[in-house]
C-alpha atoms as a PDB file:
ATOM      1  CA  MET A   1      41.489-138.888 -22.445  1.00  0.00           C
ATOM      2  CA  ASP A   2      42.967-141.718 -24.283  1.00  0.00           C
ATOM      3  CA  GLY A   3      39.003-143.414 -24.562  1.00  0.00           C
ATOM      4  CA  SER A   4      36.819-140.877 -26.042  1.00  0.00           C
ATOM      5  CA  LEU A   5      40.024-140.007 -28.630  1.00  0.00           C
ATOM      6  CA  ASN A   6      39.444-143.137 -29.530  1.00  0.00           C
ATOM      7  CA  VAL A   7      35.310-143.058 -29.479  1.00  0.00           C
ATOM      8  CA  ILE A   8      35.482-139.690 -31.544  1.00  0.00           C
ATOM      9  CA  GLY A   9      38.266-142.143 -34.136  1.00  0.00           C
ATOM     10  CA  TYR A  10      36.212-144.696 -34.446  1.00  0.00           C
ATOM     11  CA  GLY A  11      33.083-142.434 -34.875  1.00  0.00           C
ATOM     12  CA  LEU A  12      35.010-140.483 -37.882  1.00  0.00           C
ATOM     13  CA  ALA A  13      35.959-144.766 -39.040  1.00  0.00           C
ATOM     14  CA  ALA A  14      31.879-145.157 -39.362  1.00  0.00           C
ATOM     15  CA  ILE A  15      31.613-142.316 -42.084  1.00  0.00           C
ATOM     16  CA  GLY A  16      33.821-144.964 -44.566  1.00  0.00           C
ATOM     17  CA  PRO A  17      30.962-147.858 -43.967  1.00  0.00           C
ATOM     18  CA  GLY A  18      28.631-145.863 -44.172  1.00  0.00           C
ATOM     19  CA  ILE A  19      29.454-144.850 -47.455  1.00  0.00           C
ATOM     20  CA  GLY A  20      30.436-147.948 -48.520  1.00  0.00           C
ATOM     21  CA  VAL A  21      26.796-149.470 -47.610  1.00  0.00           C
ATOM     22  CA  ALA A  22      25.223-146.159 -49.902  1.00  0.00           C
ATOM     23  CA  LEU A  23      27.520-147.023 -53.006  1.00  0.00           C
ATOM     24  CA  ILE A  24      26.874-151.296 -52.760  1.00  0.00           C
ATOM     25  CA  PHE A  25      22.670-150.220 -52.412  1.00  0.00           C
ATOM     26  CA  ALA A  26      23.063-148.050 -55.280  1.00  0.00           C
ATOM     27  CA  ALA A  27      24.697-150.142 -57.017  1.00  0.00           C
ATOM     28  CA  TRP A  28      22.400-153.183 -57.066  1.00  0.00           C
ATOM     29  CA  ILE A  29      19.702-150.665 -57.699  1.00  0.00           C
ATOM     30  CA  THR A  30      20.838-149.647 -61.054  1.00  0.00           C
ATOM     31  CA  ALA A  31      21.946-152.809 -62.163  1.00  0.00           C
ATOM     32  CA  THR A  32      18.361-154.636 -61.522  1.00  0.00           C
ATOM     33  CA  ALA A  33      16.810-151.409 -63.068  1.00  0.00           C
ATOM     34  CA  ARG A  34      18.484-151.852 -66.105  1.00  0.00           C
ATOM     35  CA  GLN A  35      18.309-155.792 -65.923  1.00  0.00           C
ATOM     36  CA  PRO A  36      15.410-156.488 -64.121  1.00  0.00           C
ATOM     37  CA  GLU A  37      15.552-160.655 -64.880  1.00  0.00           C
ATOM     38  CA  SER A  38      19.405-160.257 -62.891  1.00  0.00           C
ATOM     39  CA  ALA A  39      17.966-159.276 -59.572  1.00  0.00           C
ATOM     40  CA  GLY A  40      17.298-162.613 -58.338  1.00  0.00           C
ATOM     41  CA  ILE A  41      21.700-163.423 -59.177  1.00  0.00           C
ATOM     42  CA  THR A  42      23.066-160.141 -58.103  1.00  0.00           C
ATOM     43  CA  ARG A  43      20.689-160.297 -54.973  1.00  0.00           C
ATOM     44  CA  PRO A  44      23.407-162.792 -53.160  1.00  0.00           C
ATOM     45  CA  MET A  45      26.184-160.676 -54.013  1.00  0.00           C
ATOM     46  CA  LEU A  46      24.305-157.253 -52.575  1.00  0.00           C
ATOM     47  CA  PHE A  47      23.766-159.310 -49.097  1.00  0.00           C
ATOM     48  CA  MET A  48      27.363-160.269 -49.416  1.00  0.00           C
ATOM     49  CA  GLY A  49      28.915-156.658 -50.117  1.00  0.00           C
ATOM     50  CA  PHE A  50      26.896-155.735 -47.459  1.00  0.00           C
ATOM     51  CA  ALA A  51      27.723-158.261 -44.696  1.00  0.00           C
ATOM     52  CA  LEU A  52      31.413-157.723 -45.573  1.00  0.00           C
ATOM     53  CA  VAL A  53      31.325-153.494 -44.802  1.00  0.00           C
ATOM     54  CA  GLU A  54      29.387-154.161 -42.083  1.00  0.00           C
ATOM     55  CA  VAL A  55      31.834-156.492 -40.702  1.00  0.00           C
ATOM     56  CA  LEU A  56      34.353-154.358 -40.844  1.00  0.00           C
ATOM     57  CA  ALA A  57      32.697-151.076 -39.460  1.00  0.00           C
ATOM     58  CA  LEU A  58      32.024-153.783 -36.377  1.00  0.00           C
ATOM     59  CA  PHE A  59      35.590-154.394 -36.431  1.00  0.00           C
ATOM     60  CA  GLY A  60      36.528-150.435 -36.463  1.00  0.00           C
ATOM     61  CA  LEU A  61      34.441-151.129 -32.983  1.00  0.00           C
ATOM     62  CA  VAL A  62      35.549-153.941 -31.815  1.00  0.00           C
ATOM     63  CA  LEU A  63      39.024-151.910 -31.942  1.00  0.00           C
ATOM     64  CA  ALA A  64      38.263-148.911 -30.504  1.00  0.00           C
ATOM     65  CA  PHE A  65      37.215-150.798 -26.761  1.00  0.00           C
ATOM     66  CA  ILE A  66      40.457-152.450 -26.923  1.00  0.00           C
ATOM     67  CA  ASN A  67      42.434-149.839 -26.733  1.00  0.00           C
END
């Protein structure tokens, strides 16, 4: 029973990183639409934010299986 609750808890916790990734890409698309010449400058920040959110999601997945 506890294992099932861990997986359900992670499933609910995965909503947060999904929303975070959507907000990061939405902000980058908005910034690029306003100033297209800044796309090259802001792209590395986009990927760093995306990587950080995904690492936190994977960290939660690992913790769900450890407990």
